[in-house]
Coordinates of C-alpha atoms and ligand atoms in Angstrom, one line a residue:
M65 CA 48.3 20.3 89.4
N66 CA 48.1 23.8 91.0
I67 CA 51.6 25.5 90.3
K68 CA 51.4 28.0 93.1
K69 CA 53.2 26.3 96.0
Q70 CA 51.4 28.5 98.6
P71 CA 47.6 28.8 98.1
D72 CA 45.9 32.0 98.9
P73 CA 44.4 32.1 102.2
D74 CA 41.4 32.7 100.5
F75 CA 40.6 29.5 99.8
I76 CA 37.6 27.1 100.0
R77 CA 36.5 23.4 100.4
F78 CA 33.9 21.2 98.6
S79 CA 33.7 17.6 98.1
F80 CA 33.8 15.6 95.0
E81 CA 32.5 11.9 95.1
N82 CA 32.7 12.6 98.9
R83 CA 36.4 13.4 98.7
D84 CA 37.6 16.7 100.3
I85 CA 38.7 19.3 97.7
R86 CA 40.3 22.4 98.9
C87 CA 41.1 25.2 96.4
Q88 CA 41.9 28.8 95.7
S89 CA 38.5 30.6 95.6
G90 CA 37.5 31.8 92.0
L91 CA 38.4 28.7 90.6
S92 CA 35.9 26.8 88.1
I93 CA 34.8 23.3 89.5
A94 CA 36.8 21.9 86.6
A95 CA 40.1 23.6 87.5
A96 CA 39.7 23.0 91.0
L97 CA 39.3 19.2 90.3
T98 CA 42.0 19.1 87.8
A99 CA 44.2 20.8 90.5
A100 CA 43.3 17.9 92.8
N101 CA 44.2 15.3 90.0
E102 CA 40.5 14.4 89.5
I103 CA 39.7 14.2 85.8
E104 CA 36.8 12.0 85.4
Y105 CA 33.5 14.1 85.5
R106 CA 31.0 12.2 83.7
K107 CA 29.7 8.6 82.7
T108 CA 28.2 8.1 79.3
S109 CA 25.1 5.9 79.2
C110 CA 27.6 3.2 77.9
G111 CA 29.8 3.6 81.0
D112 CA 32.4 5.2 79.3
K113 CA 34.3 8.0 81.5
R114 CA 34.5 11.6 80.2
G115 CA 36.4 14.7 81.3
I116 CA 37.1 18.2 80.4
F117 CA 37.4 18.6 76.8
C118 CA 36.7 22.1 75.4
G119 CA 37.1 24.0 78.7
M120 CA 34.7 26.6 77.1
G121 CA 31.1 25.6 77.8
V122 CA 30.7 24.0 74.4
C123 CA 31.1 20.3 74.2
Q124 CA 29.0 19.4 77.6
E125 CA 31.7 16.7 78.3
C126 CA 32.2 18.1 81.8
R127 CA 28.8 18.0 83.1
V128 CA 28.7 17.1 86.9
I129 CA 26.1 17.1 89.5
V130 CA 26.2 19.8 91.9
D131 CA 24.1 20.0 95.1
D132 CA 21.3 17.7 93.3
E133 CA 21.2 19.8 90.1
S134 CA 22.3 17.5 87.4
S135 CA 24.1 18.6 84.2
V136 CA 26.1 21.5 85.6
R137 CA 29.2 22.3 83.4
A138 CA 32.3 22.0 85.3
C139 CA 34.2 24.3 83.3
M140 CA 31.8 27.1 83.2
T141 CA 30.8 27.0 87.1
T142 CA 32.8 28.7 90.0
A143 CA 33.5 26.3 92.7
R144 CA 31.4 27.1 95.7
S145 CA 32.3 26.5 99.3
G146 CA 30.5 23.5 101.0
S147 CA 29.1 22.3 97.5
R148 CA 28.7 18.5 97.0
V149 CA 29.7 17.5 93.5
F150 CA 29.3 14.2 91.9
V151 CA 30.1 12.4 88.5
G152 CA 27.4 13.4 86.1
K153 CA 25.2 10.8 84.7
S154 CA 23.9 10.9 81.1
R155 CA 20.2 11.2 81.3
I156 CA 17.7 14.1 80.1
S157 CA 15.9 15.3 83.1
A158 CA 12.6 16.1 81.3
S159 CA 11.2 15.7 77.9
F160 CA 9.9 18.8 76.3
S161 CA 6.4 17.4 76.6
E162 CA 6.8 17.6 80.5
M163 CA 8.3 21.1 80.6
P164 CA 5.7 23.5 81.7
A165 CA 5.0 26.4 79.0
T166 CA 6.6 29.7 79.6
D167 CA 4.8 32.8 79.0
I168 CA 7.4 35.2 77.6
D169 CA 5.4 38.3 77.7
A170 CA 5.3 38.1 81.5
F171 CA 9.1 38.7 81.6
E172 CA 11.0 41.9 82.3
T173 CA 11.9 43.6 78.7
V174 CA 15.2 45.4 78.1
T175 CA 15.3 47.5 74.9
P176 CA 18.8 48.7 74.1
D177 CA 19.5 50.4 70.7
L178 CA 22.2 47.7 70.2
L179 CA 22.5 44.3 71.9
V180 CA 26.1 42.9 71.7
I181 CA 26.1 38.9 72.4
G182 CA 29.7 38.0 73.3
A183 CA 32.2 40.1 75.2
G184 CA 35.3 38.8 73.5
P185 CA 37.7 41.0 71.5
A186 CA 35.3 41.7 68.6
G187 CA 32.1 42.2 70.8
S188 CA 34.0 44.2 73.3
I189 CA 35.3 46.8 70.7
A190 CA 32.4 47.1 68.8
A191 CA 30.2 47.6 72.1
S192 CA 32.8 50.3 73.2
I193 CA 32.6 52.2 69.9
A194 CA 28.8 52.1 69.8
A195 CA 28.6 53.3 73.2
E196 CA 31.3 56.0 72.8
A197 CA 29.3 57.2 69.9
G198 CA 26.3 57.8 72.1
L199 CA 24.1 54.5 71.7
D200 CA 22.4 52.7 74.6
V201 CA 24.4 49.4 74.4
A202 CA 23.7 46.2 76.2
V203 CA 26.6 43.5 76.2
L204 CA 25.6 39.9 77.2
D205 CA 28.2 37.1 77.8
E206 CA 27.8 33.6 79.3
R207 CA 31.5 33.8 81.2
H208 CA 31.9 35.6 84.1
S209 CA 34.3 37.8 82.9
V210 CA 35.0 40.1 79.8
G211 CA 37.7 39.2 77.2
G212 CA 36.4 35.9 75.6
Q213 CA 38.8 33.1 74.8
Y214 CA 41.7 35.1 73.5
Y215 CA 41.7 38.1 76.2
K216 CA 40.7 36.0 79.1
Q217 CA 42.0 37.2 82.4
P218 CA 43.2 35.4 85.6
V219 CA 40.5 35.0 88.1
S220 CA 42.9 36.4 90.7
S221 CA 46.3 38.0 90.8
N222 CA 47.3 34.9 93.3
V223 CA 46.9 32.2 90.4
I224 CA 48.9 34.0 87.5
P225 CA 52.1 31.9 86.9
E226 CA 55.4 33.8 87.2
S227 CA 56.1 33.1 83.5
L228 CA 53.1 34.8 82.5
A229 CA 53.3 37.9 85.1
T230 CA 54.5 40.3 82.3
D231 CA 52.3 38.6 79.4
R232 CA 51.4 41.0 76.6
Q233 CA 48.0 39.1 75.9
F234 CA 46.8 39.9 79.3
S235 CA 47.8 43.5 79.3
E236 CA 45.9 44.2 76.0
G237 CA 43.0 42.5 77.3
R238 CA 43.1 44.7 80.6
E239 CA 42.9 47.7 78.1
L240 CA 40.0 46.4 76.1
I241 CA 38.2 45.6 79.3
K242 CA 38.9 49.0 80.7
R243 CA 37.7 50.6 77.6
L244 CA 34.5 48.6 77.6
M245 CA 33.7 49.2 81.3
Q246 CA 34.5 53.1 80.7
S247 CA 32.3 53.3 77.6
G248 CA 28.8 53.4 79.3
A249 CA 27.7 50.0 77.7
S250 CA 25.9 47.8 80.1
V251 CA 27.5 44.5 80.5
Q252 CA 25.8 41.6 82.0
L253 CA 27.9 38.4 82.6
G254 CA 27.0 34.9 83.4
V255 CA 24.1 35.2 81.2
Q256 CA 22.5 32.2 79.2
I257 CA 20.5 33.2 75.8
W258 CA 18.0 30.3 75.6
G259 CA 15.5 31.6 73.0
A260 CA 16.0 33.6 69.7
F261 CA 12.3 34.8 68.4
S262 CA 13.4 37.3 65.8
P263 CA 16.7 38.8 64.5
N264 CA 16.7 41.1 67.4
E265 CA 14.6 39.4 70.1
F266 CA 16.4 37.1 72.8
A267 CA 15.2 35.6 76.0
I268 CA 18.0 35.2 78.5
Y269 CA 18.4 33.9 81.9
D270 CA 20.9 35.9 84.2
G271 CA 21.1 33.4 86.9
G272 CA 18.1 34.9 88.8
K273 CA 15.3 35.5 86.5
N274 CA 14.4 35.4 82.6
K275 CA 14.5 38.6 80.7
I276 CA 13.5 39.7 77.1
Y277 CA 15.9 41.6 75.1
R278 CA 14.3 43.7 72.2
A279 CA 17.2 45.7 70.6
R280 CA 17.0 47.9 67.4
R281 CA 20.1 45.9 66.1
T282 CA 22.4 43.0 67.4
I283 CA 25.8 42.0 67.0
V284 CA 26.4 38.3 67.3
A285 CA 30.1 37.9 68.3
T286 CA 30.1 34.4 70.0
G287 CA 33.7 33.7 68.8
A288 CA 34.9 30.3 67.7
Y289 CA 35.9 27.1 69.2
E290 CA 38.3 24.2 68.2
R291 CA 37.5 21.3 66.2
G292 CA 38.8 18.2 67.6
L293 CA 40.0 15.5 65.3
P294 CA 38.2 12.2 66.1
I295 CA 41.1 9.7 66.5
P296 CA 40.9 6.4 68.8
G297 CA 41.2 7.8 72.5
W298 CA 40.3 11.3 71.8
T299 CA 37.1 11.1 74.3
L300 CA 39.4 9.9 77.1
P301 CA 39.7 12.0 80.4
G302 CA 42.8 13.8 80.2
V303 CA 42.5 14.7 76.3
M304 CA 41.6 18.1 75.7
T305 CA 41.7 21.0 73.4
T306 CA 44.5 23.3 73.3
G307 CA 42.0 26.3 74.3
G308 CA 41.1 24.2 77.3
A309 CA 44.4 23.6 78.3
Q310 CA 45.4 27.0 77.7
A311 CA 42.5 28.3 79.7
M312 CA 43.3 26.2 82.6
L313 CA 46.6 27.7 83.0
R314 CA 45.9 31.3 82.1
S315 CA 42.8 31.7 84.0
Y316 CA 43.2 29.6 86.8
G317 CA 47.1 29.0 87.2
V318 CA 46.3 25.2 87.0
L319 CA 48.4 22.9 84.8
P320 CA 46.2 20.4 83.0
G321 CA 48.5 17.8 83.4
R322 CA 52.3 16.9 84.4
R323 CA 53.5 15.3 81.2
I324 CA 51.7 16.6 78.2
L325 CA 51.7 16.1 74.4
V326 CA 50.5 19.0 72.3
A327 CA 49.0 17.7 69.0
G328 CA 47.1 19.3 66.0
N329 CA 47.6 22.2 63.7
G330 CA 48.4 25.8 64.2
P331 CA 50.4 28.5 66.0
L332 CA 48.2 28.2 69.0
N333 CA 49.7 24.9 70.0
L334 CA 53.5 26.6 69.8
Q335 CA 52.2 29.3 72.2
A336 CA 50.2 27.0 74.5
A337 CA 53.1 24.3 74.7
L338 CA 55.8 26.9 75.5
E339 CA 53.5 28.6 78.3
L340 CA 52.8 25.0 79.8
R341 CA 56.5 24.3 79.7
E342 CA 57.5 27.6 81.1
A343 CA 54.9 27.0 84.0
G344 CA 56.5 23.9 84.7
A345 CA 54.8 21.1 82.6
E346 CA 56.8 18.4 81.2
V347 CA 55.8 19.0 77.5
V348 CA 57.0 15.6 75.5
A349 CA 56.6 17.0 71.9
V350 CA 54.5 19.5 69.7
A351 CA 53.0 17.3 66.9
E352 CA 52.3 19.5 63.9
L353 CA 49.8 17.9 61.3
A354 CA 51.1 20.2 58.4
A355 CA 54.2 19.4 56.6
K356 CA 57.7 20.9 57.8
P357 CA 57.9 24.2 55.9
T358 CA 60.8 24.3 53.4
V359 CA 63.4 27.2 53.5
G360 CA 61.9 28.8 50.5
A361 CA 58.4 28.8 52.2
L362 CA 59.6 30.3 55.2
L363 CA 61.6 33.0 53.7
S364 CA 58.7 33.9 51.6
S365 CA 55.7 33.6 53.9
G366 CA 57.7 34.9 56.8
L367 CA 58.7 38.1 54.8
R368 CA 54.8 38.5 54.1
M369 CA 54.1 38.2 57.6
G370 CA 56.7 40.3 58.9
L371 CA 55.3 43.0 56.6
S372 CA 51.8 42.6 57.3
A373 CA 51.7 41.4 61.0
P374 CA 55.2 41.9 62.4
G375 CA 54.1 41.2 65.9
L376 CA 52.5 37.9 65.0
A377 CA 56.0 37.1 63.0
I378 CA 58.1 37.8 66.3
D379 CA 55.6 35.8 68.4
G380 CA 56.0 32.7 66.1
I381 CA 59.7 33.1 66.1
R382 CA 59.9 33.5 70.1
Y383 CA 57.6 30.2 70.3
L384 CA 59.8 28.2 68.2
S385 CA 63.1 29.3 69.8
G386 CA 61.6 29.1 73.2
L387 CA 60.5 25.4 72.7
K388 CA 64.0 24.6 71.0
K389 CA 65.8 26.2 74.2
L390 CA 63.8 24.3 76.6
G391 CA 64.4 20.9 74.6
V392 CA 60.6 20.5 73.1
P393 CA 60.7 19.0 69.9
V394 CA 58.2 20.0 67.2
I395 CA 57.4 17.1 65.0
Y396 CA 55.8 18.0 61.6
D397 CA 53.7 15.8 59.2
Ligands
FES293 S1 31.6 22.2 78.1 FE1 33.0 21.9 79.8 S2 34.7 20.9 78.9 FE2 33.2 21.3 77.2

């Protein structure tokens, strides 16, 4: 469900299984389809249906066919006007022996002092500091925007839900991105690294051509992704990671569903549940795997956290009190 009532005039149209899809430009295919209540993107060789799961390019469950190109990740690909998108089929298009040999010596070579792989918080700050100190720095990221999973920015100001208009995470991310862009580092986005031949030698595809990066030093800051707990039904379309659901809302202004159960472990679930509820979803509960903390544990760990990371402690209290105020139960154990 797209939570903006009036779509921006800058909208596009494409088709999914020959059905017309209309969406704000800049949305990923997965966000556009989710906004149109289309949640089945792929069929396995057994005929099982799959949908968006990780929402960050890792799990491969969202692979669709776009304009005859198979295995396109719907969560990582921007929807294009006029595209014809179909449910993906599970098949490998070519075996390794059928693939033509590649001569990497023919590729353009880039030789920075420092190569940073990943433009999330860690990669961005490392690259900024190195570039500000005078190094020739190249930053590569698979996404089409800087900030990574934590500081991901909305694709346009038109998609930010009102409840997130003054969000601190967005503004911290903007500062980080500004610093990186002003640091003198070369930032290339939408890049796939497909080969690593030595600790400082990588083959990449930038969407137009292959290149070889040979750096004096490399920082790999590719971040983390969530580990989904396998339970019956966990692969059904409509079941996704908390990060995937949050990215859908924060980057594209799209609710991943209307009626949502947030289940798992950790504070991200509380944050995501509150953001989804404030943006208009019905959040039936947060089911927390851990046992309910005792008053003593709350006091001692709360005090420790309050001293070492007061901002995080305040955030935690805000999430819990916000959920309580909005009638979302948190169930432990
Ligand atoms: S790769 Fe797209 S949902 Fe995981």
